[in-house]
Amino acid sequence: MITSDIQLAADELSRGGLVAFPTETVYGLGADALDENAVRQAFALKGRPAHNPLIVHVSSTEMASRLVRKWSETAERIASRFWPGPLTLVLPKADRVPSVVTGGGGTVAIRMPDHDLARSLIESFGGPLVGPSANRSGTISPTTAAHVEDSLGPDILVLDGGPCPRGIESTVIRLTEAGAEILRPGVIGADELAEIVPVVHSEREPTANAPLPSPGMLKKHYAPRTPTRLIDDLGELPGQAVVVCISEPPAGSRAIRMPSDASSYAARLYAALREADELAPEVILIERPTGSGPIWDAVRDRLSRASAQN
Ligand code: TXA
Ligand code: MG
């Protein structure tokens, strides 16, 4: 059920229930982060493997500081620069955070969303909420309330905030003594982070710029049902294809045109992939965007996962 009633949503959370809520990135599947049973229900509804940890959403840095073993000066500097916003910090967890939230691990991922409804919901409920993307595991993240219902069914309560303005998931960084490691690319990139904290690359990843795998970074992810391929030019397209492209498509092709600027492309991406899927083609072809900068890098990361074979 889709609602705009924050109190109704907060009451559902207080009863140990689930509520999908809007953020600036994608819709999250909310549950009381300190209630193991509620968190287990979120895993179950998503069909998410238990070892893949969840992001905890807060409405203040004070709330964040009580979820970690130590709220460092670096964490404070990063939070004051980037929160509220699409950046998730991974830090050693406090004992009060149930290990079901962290996939059994000793660190917890935290972010403060840049969305009034999300923060109002957390405030009305009165505590931190887990918020995995509100879709079945492995499928396309939802950027509207209707997408949530399409993925999780009509029984889930969805707080409607309209389309998500950023459209792709937050940058995830692990904070260590040495600095910040990017685990998942997002609209906040390494250059912007480096103004605040040294950006380090794990020794396990000698090829430098590639982000580190985090438990959720499966090769195939964010994927349409239809086989999806990345292409570099629109010259010859098979008849039964839908093409998602920035350039002018060949006459007569079934095409979904995308904006040419990075922010608008990211905001539109997941809705476009859903539309392409609904046209039920034999294959979805996506023109590989060539732009540079953190948003295009994050977009290409999602596109390569959407088109991975398995
Ligand atoms: O923008 C977002 O981050 C959205 C909105 C709703 O906030 N949430 C989201 O959550 O994308 P989810 O669960 O779909 O993705 C969380 C990612 C996964 O790749 C997971 O493995 C990683 O964050 N993660 C969570 N906790 C972690 C931890 N303790 N250590 C390393 N990676 C972690
Ligand atoms: Mg997700």
PDB file of N, CA and C in Angstrom, residues 41-83:
ATOM      1  N   GLN A  41      13.087 -10.138   8.832  1.00  0.00           N
ATOM      2  CA  GLN A  41      11.980 -10.046   7.866  1.00  0.00           C
ATOM      3  C   GLN A  41      12.396  -9.302   6.610  1.00  0.00           C
ATOM      4  N   ALA A  42      13.214  -8.267   6.787  1.00  0.00           N
ATOM      5  CA  ALA A  42      13.674  -7.509   5.606  1.00  0.00           C
ATOM      6  C   ALA A  42      14.536  -8.402   4.713  1.00  0.00           C
ATOM      7  N   PHE A  43      15.434  -9.182   5.313  1.00  0.00           N
ATOM      8  CA  PHE A  43      16.234 -10.133   4.534  1.00  0.00           C
ATOM      9  C   PHE A  43      15.316 -11.108   3.782  1.00  0.00           C
ATOM     10  N   ALA A  44      14.309 -11.607   4.515  1.00  0.00           N
ATOM     11  CA  ALA A  44      13.433 -12.623   3.914  1.00  0.00           C
ATOM     12  C   ALA A  44      12.643 -12.042   2.743  1.00  0.00           C
ATOM     13  N   LEU A  45      12.076 -10.846   2.937  1.00  0.00           N
ATOM     14  CA  LEU A  45      11.257 -10.265   1.871  1.00  0.00           C
ATOM     15  C   LEU A  45      12.102  -9.976   0.630  1.00  0.00           C
ATOM     16  N   LYS A  46      13.347  -9.575   0.829  1.00  0.00           N
ATOM     17  CA  LYS A  46      14.228  -9.306  -0.316  1.00  0.00           C
ATOM     18  C   LYS A  46      14.782 -10.582  -0.953  1.00  0.00           C
ATOM     19  N   GLY A  47      14.773 -11.695  -0.171  1.00  0.00           N
ATOM     20  CA  GLY A  47      15.456 -12.895  -0.645  1.00  0.00           C
ATOM     21  C   GLY A  47      16.955 -12.666  -0.642  1.00  0.00           C
ATOM     22  N   ARG A  48      17.428 -11.948   0.368  1.00  0.00           N
ATOM     23  CA  ARG A  48      18.846 -11.553   0.412  1.00  0.00           C
ATOM     24  C   ARG A  48      19.650 -12.539   1.235  1.00  0.00           C
ATOM     25  N   PRO A  49      20.824 -12.951   0.749  1.00  0.00           N
ATOM     26  CA  PRO A  49      21.665 -13.861   1.529  1.00  0.00           C
ATOM     27  C   PRO A  49      22.053 -13.229   2.868  1.00  0.00           C
ATOM     28  N   ALA A  50      22.048 -14.036   3.928  1.00  0.00           N
ATOM     29  CA  ALA A  50      22.266 -13.528   5.290  1.00  0.00           C
ATOM     30  C   ALA A  50      23.646 -12.924   5.484  1.00  0.00           C
ATOM     31  N   HIS A  51      24.619 -13.284   4.610  1.00  0.00           N
ATOM     32  CA  HIS A  51      25.973 -12.751   4.810  1.00  0.00           C
ATOM     33  C   HIS A  51      26.151 -11.370   4.193  1.00  0.00           C
ATOM     34  N   ASN A  52      25.141 -10.874   3.488  1.00  0.00           N
ATOM     35  CA  ASN A  52      25.283  -9.570   2.832  1.00  0.00           C
ATOM     36  C   ASN A  52      24.714  -8.469   3.738  1.00  0.00           C
ATOM     37  N   PRO A  53      25.578  -7.651   4.356  1.00  0.00           N
ATOM     38  CA  PRO A  53      25.140  -6.714   5.398  1.00  0.00           C
ATOM     39  C   PRO A  53      24.298  -5.555   4.870  1.00  0.00           C
ATOM     40  N   LEU A  54      23.566  -4.930   5.785  1.00  0.00           N
ATOM     41  CA  LEU A  54      22.649  -3.836   5.426  1.00  0.00           C
ATOM     42  C   LEU A  54      23.222  -2.486   5.851  1.00  0.00           C
ATOM     43  N   ILE A  55      22.749  -1.434   5.190  1.00  0.00           N
ATOM     44  CA  ILE A  55      23.117  -0.070   5.580  1.00  0.00           C
ATOM     45  C   ILE A  55      22.115   0.420   6.623  1.00  0.00           C
ATOM     46  N   VAL A  56      22.619   1.036   7.694  1.00  0.00           N
ATOM     47  CA  VAL A  56      21.761   1.615   8.722  1.00  0.00           C
ATOM     48  C   VAL A  56      21.622   3.108   8.444  1.00  0.00           C
ATOM     49  N   HIS A  57      20.375   3.583   8.429  1.00  0.00           N
ATOM     50  CA  HIS A  57      20.076   4.979   8.107  1.00  0.00           C
ATOM     51  C   HIS A  57      19.793   5.759   9.375  1.00  0.00           C
ATOM     52  N   VAL A  58      20.410   6.935   9.482  1.00  0.00           N
ATOM     53  CA  VAL A  58      20.271   7.762  10.681  1.00  0.00           C
ATOM     54  C   VAL A  58      19.787   9.157  10.281  1.00  0.00           C
ATOM     55  N   SER A  59      19.313   9.901  11.298  1.00  0.00           N
ATOM     56  CA  SER A  59      18.880  11.272  11.047  1.00  0.00           C
ATOM     57  C   SER A  59      19.785  12.297  11.721  1.00  0.00           C
ATOM     58  N   SER A  60      20.851  11.830  12.391  1.00  0.00           N
ATOM     59  CA  SER A  60      21.808  12.766  13.004  1.00  0.00           C
ATOM     60  C   SER A  60      23.156  12.058  13.144  1.00  0.00           C
ATOM     61  N   THR A  61      24.233  12.831  13.248  1.00  0.00           N
ATOM     62  CA  THR A  61      25.536  12.194  13.474  1.00  0.00           C
ATOM     63  C   THR A  61      25.588  11.623  14.885  1.00  0.00           C
ATOM     64  N   GLU A  62      24.833  12.219  15.770  1.00  0.00           N
ATOM     65  CA  GLU A  62      24.790  11.692  17.139  1.00  0.00           C
ATOM     66  C   GLU A  62      24.228  10.253  17.118  1.00  0.00           C
ATOM     67  N   MET A  63      23.177  10.049  16.330  1.00  0.00           N
ATOM     68  CA  MET A  63      22.594   8.702  16.203  1.00  0.00           C
ATOM     69  C   MET A  63      23.627   7.741  15.592  1.00  0.00           C
ATOM     70  N   ALA A  64      24.381   8.245  14.618  1.00  0.00           N
ATOM     71  CA  ALA A  64      25.420   7.415  13.979  1.00  0.00           C
ATOM     72  C   ALA A  64      26.490   7.035  14.997  1.00  0.00           C
ATOM     73  N   SER A  65      26.886   8.001  15.825  1.00  0.00           N
ATOM     74  CA  SER A  65      28.011   7.770  16.738  1.00  0.00           C
ATOM     75  C   SER A  65      27.699   6.667  17.747  1.00  0.00           C
ATOM     76  N   ARG A  66      26.393   6.453  18.016  1.00  0.00           N
ATOM     77  CA  ARG A  66      26.024   5.414  18.986  1.00  0.00           C
ATOM     78  C   ARG A  66      25.951   4.015  18.367  1.00  0.00           C
ATOM     79  N   LEU A  67      26.203   3.931  17.055  1.00  0.00           N
ATOM     80  CA  LEU A  67      26.173   2.621  16.383  1.00  0.00           C
ATOM     81  C   LEU A  67      27.568   2.053  16.179  1.00  0.00           C
ATOM     82  N   VAL A  68      28.594   2.853  16.495  1.00  0.00           N
ATOM     83  CA  VAL A  68      29.970   2.429  16.204  1.00  0.00           C
ATOM     84  C   VAL A  68      30.796   2.359  17.482  1.00  0.00           C
ATOM     85  N   ARG A  69      31.915   1.625  17.371  1.00  0.00           N
ATOM     86  CA  ARG A  69      32.774   1.487  18.544  1.00  0.00           C
ATOM     87  C   ARG A  69      33.376   2.839  18.900  1.00  0.00           C
ATOM     88  N   LYS A  70      33.818   3.549  17.870  1.00  0.00           N
ATOM     89  CA  LYS A  70      34.400   4.867  18.124  1.00  0.00           C
ATOM     90  C   LYS A  70      34.071   5.781  16.944  1.00  0.00           C
ATOM     91  N   TRP A  71      33.467   6.916  17.263  1.00  0.00           N
ATOM     92  CA  TRP A  71      33.180   7.918  16.221  1.00  0.00           C
ATOM     93  C   TRP A  71      34.413   8.813  16.126  1.00  0.00           C
ATOM     94  N   SER A  72      35.229   8.547  15.090  1.00  0.00           N
ATOM     95  CA  SER A  72      36.534   9.210  15.018  1.00  0.00           C
ATOM     96  C   SER A  72      36.390  10.639  14.509  1.00  0.00           C
ATOM     97  N   GLU A  73      37.480  11.368  14.650  1.00  0.00           N
ATOM     98  CA  GLU A  73      37.512  12.736  14.130  1.00  0.00           C
ATOM     99  C   GLU A  73      37.332  12.728  12.609  1.00  0.00           C
ATOM    100  N   THR A  74      37.926  11.710  11.964  1.00  0.00           N
ATOM    101  CA  THR A  74      37.783  11.598  10.508  1.00  0.00           C
ATOM    102  C   THR A  74      36.328  11.353  10.125  1.00  0.00           C
ATOM    103  N   ALA A  75      35.676  10.457  10.860  1.00  0.00           N
ATOM    104  CA  ALA A  75      34.260  10.185  10.577  1.00  0.00           C
ATOM    105  C   ALA A  75      33.460  11.481  10.715  1.00  0.00           C
ATOM    106  N   GLU A  76      33.757  12.243  11.733  1.00  0.00           N
ATOM    107  CA  GLU A  76      33.041  13.499  11.965  1.00  0.00           C
ATOM    108  C   GLU A  76      33.269  14.480  10.807  1.00  0.00           C
ATOM    109  N   ARG A  77      34.526  14.545  10.343  1.00  0.00           N
ATOM    110  CA  ARG A  77      34.831  15.475   9.240  1.00  0.00           C
ATOM    111  C   ARG A  77      34.120  15.050   7.960  1.00  0.00           C
ATOM    112  N   ILE A  78      34.115  13.755   7.701  1.00  0.00           N
ATOM    113  CA  ILE A  78      33.457  13.266   6.489  1.00  0.00           C
ATOM    114  C   ILE A  78      31.953  13.518   6.583  1.00  0.00           C
ATOM    115  N   ALA A  79      31.387  13.213   7.756  1.00  0.00           N
ATOM    116  CA  ALA A  79      29.946  13.409   7.926  1.00  0.00           C
ATOM    117  C   ALA A  79      29.582  14.887   7.781  1.00  0.00           C
ATOM    118  N   SER A  80      30.407  15.769   8.342  1.00  0.00           N
ATOM    119  CA  SER A  80      30.002  17.173   8.239  1.00  0.00           C
ATOM    120  C   SER A  80      30.131  17.696   6.816  1.00  0.00           C
ATOM    121  N   ARG A  81      31.000  17.059   6.022  1.00  0.00           N
ATOM    122  CA  ARG A  81      31.118  17.492   4.624  1.00  0.00           C
ATOM    123  C   ARG A  81      30.030  16.847   3.732  1.00  0.00           C
ATOM    124  N   PHE A  82      29.733  15.572   3.951  1.00  0.00           N
ATOM    125  CA  PHE A  82      28.905  14.848   2.963  1.00  0.00           C
ATOM    126  C   PHE A  82      27.509  14.466   3.446  1.00  0.00           C
ATOM    127  N   TRP A  83      27.211  14.600   4.717  1.00  0.00           N
ATOM    128  CA  TRP A  83      25.872  14.238   5.206  1.00  0.00           C
ATOM    129  C   TRP A  83      25.032  15.471   5.455  1.00  0.00           C
TER     130      TRP A  83
END
